[in-house]
PDB file of C-alpha atoms in Angstrom:
ATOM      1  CA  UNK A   1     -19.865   9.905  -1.260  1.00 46.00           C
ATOM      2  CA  UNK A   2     -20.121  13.161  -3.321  1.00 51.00           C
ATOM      3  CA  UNK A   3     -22.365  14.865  -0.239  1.00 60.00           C
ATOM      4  CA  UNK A   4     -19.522  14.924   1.965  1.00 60.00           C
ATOM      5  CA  UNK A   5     -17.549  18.036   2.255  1.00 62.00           C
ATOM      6  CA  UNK A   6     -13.904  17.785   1.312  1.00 58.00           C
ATOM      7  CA  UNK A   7     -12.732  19.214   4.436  1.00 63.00           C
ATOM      8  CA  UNK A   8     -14.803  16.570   6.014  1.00 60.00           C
ATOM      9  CA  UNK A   9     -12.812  13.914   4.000  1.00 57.00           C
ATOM     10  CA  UNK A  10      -9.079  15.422   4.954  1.00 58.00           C
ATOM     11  CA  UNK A  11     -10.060  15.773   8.803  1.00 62.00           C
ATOM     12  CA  UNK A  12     -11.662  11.850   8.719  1.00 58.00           C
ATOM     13  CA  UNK A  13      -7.386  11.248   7.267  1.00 57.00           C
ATOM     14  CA  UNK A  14      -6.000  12.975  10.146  1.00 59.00           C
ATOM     15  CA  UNK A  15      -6.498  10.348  12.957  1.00 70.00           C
ATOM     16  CA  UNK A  16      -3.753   9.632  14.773  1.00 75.00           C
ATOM     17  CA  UNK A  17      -4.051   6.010  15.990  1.00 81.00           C
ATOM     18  CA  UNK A  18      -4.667   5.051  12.624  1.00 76.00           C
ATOM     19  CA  UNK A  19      -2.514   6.816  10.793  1.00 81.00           C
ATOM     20  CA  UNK A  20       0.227   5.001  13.430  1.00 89.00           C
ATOM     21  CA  UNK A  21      -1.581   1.940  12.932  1.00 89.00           C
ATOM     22  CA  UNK A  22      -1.172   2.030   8.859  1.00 83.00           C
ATOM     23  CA  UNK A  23       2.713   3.033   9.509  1.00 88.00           C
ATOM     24  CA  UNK A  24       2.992  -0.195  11.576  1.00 94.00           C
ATOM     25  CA  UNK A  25       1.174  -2.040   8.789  1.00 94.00           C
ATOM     26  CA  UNK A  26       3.115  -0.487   6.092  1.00 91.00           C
ATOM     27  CA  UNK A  27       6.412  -1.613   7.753  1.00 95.00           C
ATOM     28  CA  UNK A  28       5.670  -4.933   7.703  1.00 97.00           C
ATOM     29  CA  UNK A  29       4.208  -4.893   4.060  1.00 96.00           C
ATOM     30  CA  UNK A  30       7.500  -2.909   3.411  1.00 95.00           C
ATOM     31  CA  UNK A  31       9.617  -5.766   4.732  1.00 97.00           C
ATOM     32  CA  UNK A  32       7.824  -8.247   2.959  1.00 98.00           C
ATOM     33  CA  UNK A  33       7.994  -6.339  -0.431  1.00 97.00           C
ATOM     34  CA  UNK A  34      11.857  -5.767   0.106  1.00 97.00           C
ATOM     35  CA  UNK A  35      12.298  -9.416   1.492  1.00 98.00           C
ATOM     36  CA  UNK A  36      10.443 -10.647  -1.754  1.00 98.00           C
ATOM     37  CA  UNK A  37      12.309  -8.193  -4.174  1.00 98.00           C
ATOM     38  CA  UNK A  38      15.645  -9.447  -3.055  1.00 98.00           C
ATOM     39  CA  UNK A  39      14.260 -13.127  -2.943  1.00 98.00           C
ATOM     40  CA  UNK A  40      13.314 -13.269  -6.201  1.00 98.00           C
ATOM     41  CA  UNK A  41      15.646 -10.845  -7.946  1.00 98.00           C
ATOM     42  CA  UNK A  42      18.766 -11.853  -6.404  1.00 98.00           C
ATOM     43  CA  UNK A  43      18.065 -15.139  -5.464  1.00 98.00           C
ATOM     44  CA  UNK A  44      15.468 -16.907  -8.073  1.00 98.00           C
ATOM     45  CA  UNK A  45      17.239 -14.492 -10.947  1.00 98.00           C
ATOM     46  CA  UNK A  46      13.561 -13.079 -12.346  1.00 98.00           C
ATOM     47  CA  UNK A  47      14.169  -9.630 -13.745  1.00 98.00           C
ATOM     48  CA  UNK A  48      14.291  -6.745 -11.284  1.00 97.00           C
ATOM     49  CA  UNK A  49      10.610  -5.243 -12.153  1.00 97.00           C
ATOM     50  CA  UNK A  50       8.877  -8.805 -12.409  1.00 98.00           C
ATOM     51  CA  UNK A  51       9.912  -9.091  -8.752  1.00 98.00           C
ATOM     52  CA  UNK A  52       9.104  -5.728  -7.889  1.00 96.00           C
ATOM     53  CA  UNK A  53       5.319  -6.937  -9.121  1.00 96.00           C
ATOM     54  CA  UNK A  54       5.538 -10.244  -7.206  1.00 97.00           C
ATOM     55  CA  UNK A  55       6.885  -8.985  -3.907  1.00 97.00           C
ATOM     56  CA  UNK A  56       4.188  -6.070  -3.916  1.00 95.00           C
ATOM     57  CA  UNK A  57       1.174  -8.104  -4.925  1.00 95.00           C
ATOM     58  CA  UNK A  58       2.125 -10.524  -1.909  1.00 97.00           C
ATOM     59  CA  UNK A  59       3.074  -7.569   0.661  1.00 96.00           C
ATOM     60  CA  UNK A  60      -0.304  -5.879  -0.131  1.00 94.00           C
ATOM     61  CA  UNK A  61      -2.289  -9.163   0.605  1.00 96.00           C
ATOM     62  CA  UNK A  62      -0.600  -9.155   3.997  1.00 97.00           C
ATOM     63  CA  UNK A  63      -1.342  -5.619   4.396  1.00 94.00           C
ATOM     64  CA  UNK A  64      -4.970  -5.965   3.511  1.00 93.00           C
ATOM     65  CA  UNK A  65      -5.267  -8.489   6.065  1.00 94.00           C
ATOM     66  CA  UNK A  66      -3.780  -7.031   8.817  1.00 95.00           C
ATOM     67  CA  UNK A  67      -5.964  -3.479   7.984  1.00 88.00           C
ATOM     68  CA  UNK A  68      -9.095  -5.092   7.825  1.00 89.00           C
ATOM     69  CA  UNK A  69      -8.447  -6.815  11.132  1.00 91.00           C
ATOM     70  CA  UNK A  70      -6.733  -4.077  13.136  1.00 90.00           C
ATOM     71  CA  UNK A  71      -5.913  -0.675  11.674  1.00 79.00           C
ATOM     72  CA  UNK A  72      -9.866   0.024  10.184  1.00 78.00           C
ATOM     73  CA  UNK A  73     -11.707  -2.679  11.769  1.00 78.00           C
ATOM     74  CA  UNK A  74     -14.368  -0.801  13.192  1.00 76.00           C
ATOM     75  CA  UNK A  75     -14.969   0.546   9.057  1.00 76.00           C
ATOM     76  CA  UNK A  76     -17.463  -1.175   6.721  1.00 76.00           C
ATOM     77  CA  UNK A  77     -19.976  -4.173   6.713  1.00 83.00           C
ATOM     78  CA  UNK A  78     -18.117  -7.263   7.933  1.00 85.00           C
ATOM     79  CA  UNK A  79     -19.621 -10.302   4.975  1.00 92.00           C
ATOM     80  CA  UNK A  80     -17.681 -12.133   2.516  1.00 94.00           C
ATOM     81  CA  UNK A  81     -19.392  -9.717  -0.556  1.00 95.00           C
ATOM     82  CA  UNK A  82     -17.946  -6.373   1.518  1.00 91.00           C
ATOM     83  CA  UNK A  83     -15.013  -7.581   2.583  1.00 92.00           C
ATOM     84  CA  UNK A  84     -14.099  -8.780  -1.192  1.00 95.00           C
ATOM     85  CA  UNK A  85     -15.392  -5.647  -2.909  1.00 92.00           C
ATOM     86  CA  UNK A  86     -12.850  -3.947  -0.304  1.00 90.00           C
ATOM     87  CA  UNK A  87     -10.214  -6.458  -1.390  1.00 93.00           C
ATOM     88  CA  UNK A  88     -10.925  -5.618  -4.771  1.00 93.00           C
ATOM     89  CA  UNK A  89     -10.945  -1.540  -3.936  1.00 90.00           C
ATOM     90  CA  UNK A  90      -7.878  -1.955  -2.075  1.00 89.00           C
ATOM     91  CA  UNK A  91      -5.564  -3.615  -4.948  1.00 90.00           C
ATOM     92  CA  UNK A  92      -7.090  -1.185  -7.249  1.00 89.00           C
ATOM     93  CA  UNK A  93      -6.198   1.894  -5.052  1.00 86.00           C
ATOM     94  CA  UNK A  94      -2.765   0.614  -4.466  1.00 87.00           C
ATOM     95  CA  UNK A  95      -1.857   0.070  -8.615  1.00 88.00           C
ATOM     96  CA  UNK A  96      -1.000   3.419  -8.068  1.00 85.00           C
ATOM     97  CA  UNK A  97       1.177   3.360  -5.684  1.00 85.00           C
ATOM     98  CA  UNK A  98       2.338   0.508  -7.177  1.00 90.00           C
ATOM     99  CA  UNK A  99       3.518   2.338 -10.419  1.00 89.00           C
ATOM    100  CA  UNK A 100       5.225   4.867  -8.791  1.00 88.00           C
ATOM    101  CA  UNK A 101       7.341   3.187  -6.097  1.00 91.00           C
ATOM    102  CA  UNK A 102       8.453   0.498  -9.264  1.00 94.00           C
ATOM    103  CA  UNK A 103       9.083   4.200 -11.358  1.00 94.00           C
ATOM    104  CA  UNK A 104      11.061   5.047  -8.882  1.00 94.00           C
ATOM    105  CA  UNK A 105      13.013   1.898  -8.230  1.00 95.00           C
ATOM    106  CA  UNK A 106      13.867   1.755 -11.933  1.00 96.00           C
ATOM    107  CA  UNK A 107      14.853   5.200 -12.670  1.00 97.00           C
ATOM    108  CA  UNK A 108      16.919   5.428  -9.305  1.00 98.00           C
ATOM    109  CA  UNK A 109      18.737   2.065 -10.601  1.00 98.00           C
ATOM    110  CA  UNK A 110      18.601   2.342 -13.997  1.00 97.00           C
ATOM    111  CA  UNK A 111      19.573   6.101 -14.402  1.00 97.00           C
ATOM    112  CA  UNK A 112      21.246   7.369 -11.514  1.00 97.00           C
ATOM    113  CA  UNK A 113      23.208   3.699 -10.233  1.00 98.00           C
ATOM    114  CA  UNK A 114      20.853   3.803  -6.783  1.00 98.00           C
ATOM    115  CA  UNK A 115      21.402  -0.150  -5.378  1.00 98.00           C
ATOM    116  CA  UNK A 116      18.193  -1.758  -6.203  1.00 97.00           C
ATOM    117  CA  UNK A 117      17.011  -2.519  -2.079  1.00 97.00           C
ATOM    118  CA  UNK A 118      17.726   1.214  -1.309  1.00 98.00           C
ATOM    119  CA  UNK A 119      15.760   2.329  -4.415  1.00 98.00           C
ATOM    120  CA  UNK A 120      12.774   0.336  -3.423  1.00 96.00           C
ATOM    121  CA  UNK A 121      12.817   1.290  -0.124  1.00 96.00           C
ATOM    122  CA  UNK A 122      12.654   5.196  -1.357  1.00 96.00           C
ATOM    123  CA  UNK A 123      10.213   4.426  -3.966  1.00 94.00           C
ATOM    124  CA  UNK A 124       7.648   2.990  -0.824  1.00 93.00           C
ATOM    125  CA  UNK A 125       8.117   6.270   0.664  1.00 90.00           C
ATOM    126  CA  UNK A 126       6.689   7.966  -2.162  1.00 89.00           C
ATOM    127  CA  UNK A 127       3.898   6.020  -2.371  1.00 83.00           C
ATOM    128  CA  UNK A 128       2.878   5.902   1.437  1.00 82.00           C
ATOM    129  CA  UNK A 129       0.653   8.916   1.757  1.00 76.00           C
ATOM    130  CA  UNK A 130      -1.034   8.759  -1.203  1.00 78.00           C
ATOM    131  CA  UNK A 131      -2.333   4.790  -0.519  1.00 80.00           C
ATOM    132  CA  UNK A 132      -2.943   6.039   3.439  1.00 78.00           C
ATOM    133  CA  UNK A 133      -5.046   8.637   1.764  1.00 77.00           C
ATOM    134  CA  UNK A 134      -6.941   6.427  -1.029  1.00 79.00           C
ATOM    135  CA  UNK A 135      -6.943   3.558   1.769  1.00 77.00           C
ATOM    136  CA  UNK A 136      -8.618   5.543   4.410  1.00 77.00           C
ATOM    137  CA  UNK A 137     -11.273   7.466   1.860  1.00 79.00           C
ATOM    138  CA  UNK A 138     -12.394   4.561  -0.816  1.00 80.00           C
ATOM    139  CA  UNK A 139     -11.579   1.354   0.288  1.00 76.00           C
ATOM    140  CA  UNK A 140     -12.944   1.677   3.827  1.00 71.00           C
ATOM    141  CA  UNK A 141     -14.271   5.027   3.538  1.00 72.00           C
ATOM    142  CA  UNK A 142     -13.768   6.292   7.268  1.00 72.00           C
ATOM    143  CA  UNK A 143     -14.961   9.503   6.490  1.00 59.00           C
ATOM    144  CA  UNK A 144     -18.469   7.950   6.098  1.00 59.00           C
ATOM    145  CA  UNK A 145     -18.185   7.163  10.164  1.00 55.00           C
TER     146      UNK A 145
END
């Protein structure tokens, strides 16, 4: 990984089809997240960052499956072991993300009043590019292509 240039890297990010292809994905992760966060905050009564969690964890399953299938199917070895270990990459690369679209929904609720959907939808946004980039370069490593 560490004998490919950097620039190399960045250029492998700025595909087009994919990129348009993980924005498709990511709205219907979004959706589910939001659908989830509103299920199980407004309508189970779980605390508001226990079903941020829940609703992300799911959403990022579907997401997984729907980018190994579509979005970077022509990326990586295609057996049960490779497929996991991305799994496993994948969730990893997306904790980030994770922690800062729930940082953002609680400060933008808990501090400045923001309704909790519109927060959550904002705090997504933040994390998009940063799990397009970490998707794309370590859990099925297009730049290696």
């Amino acid at each position: 990984m560490l004998s490919i240039p950097f620039r190399d890297r960045l250029r492998s990010l700025a595909t087009a089809d994919r990129l348009l292809q993980f924005i498709a994905v990511g709205t219907i992760g979004a959706s589910v997240d939001m659908s989830l966060l509103v299920v199980f905050h407004s309508v189970v009564g779980l605390p508001l960052v226990v079903s941020k969690l829940t609703g992300a964890e799911i959403s990022y399953l579907v997401m997984f499956v729907i980018n190994e299938r579509w979005t970077f199917s022509s990326f990586g070895k295609t057996s049960l072991r490779a497929r996991l270990r991305r799994l496993g990459t994948s969730n990893g690369v997306r904790l980030g993300g994770l922690a800062t679209a729930t940082t953002v929904l609680v400060v933008l609720t808990e501090v400045a009043g923001l309704w909790y959907p519109l927060a959550n939808a904002i705090g997504i946004g933040v994390g998009f590019f940063v799990n397009y980039a970490f998707e794309s370069l370590l859990t099925w490593r297009v730049h290696r292509n």
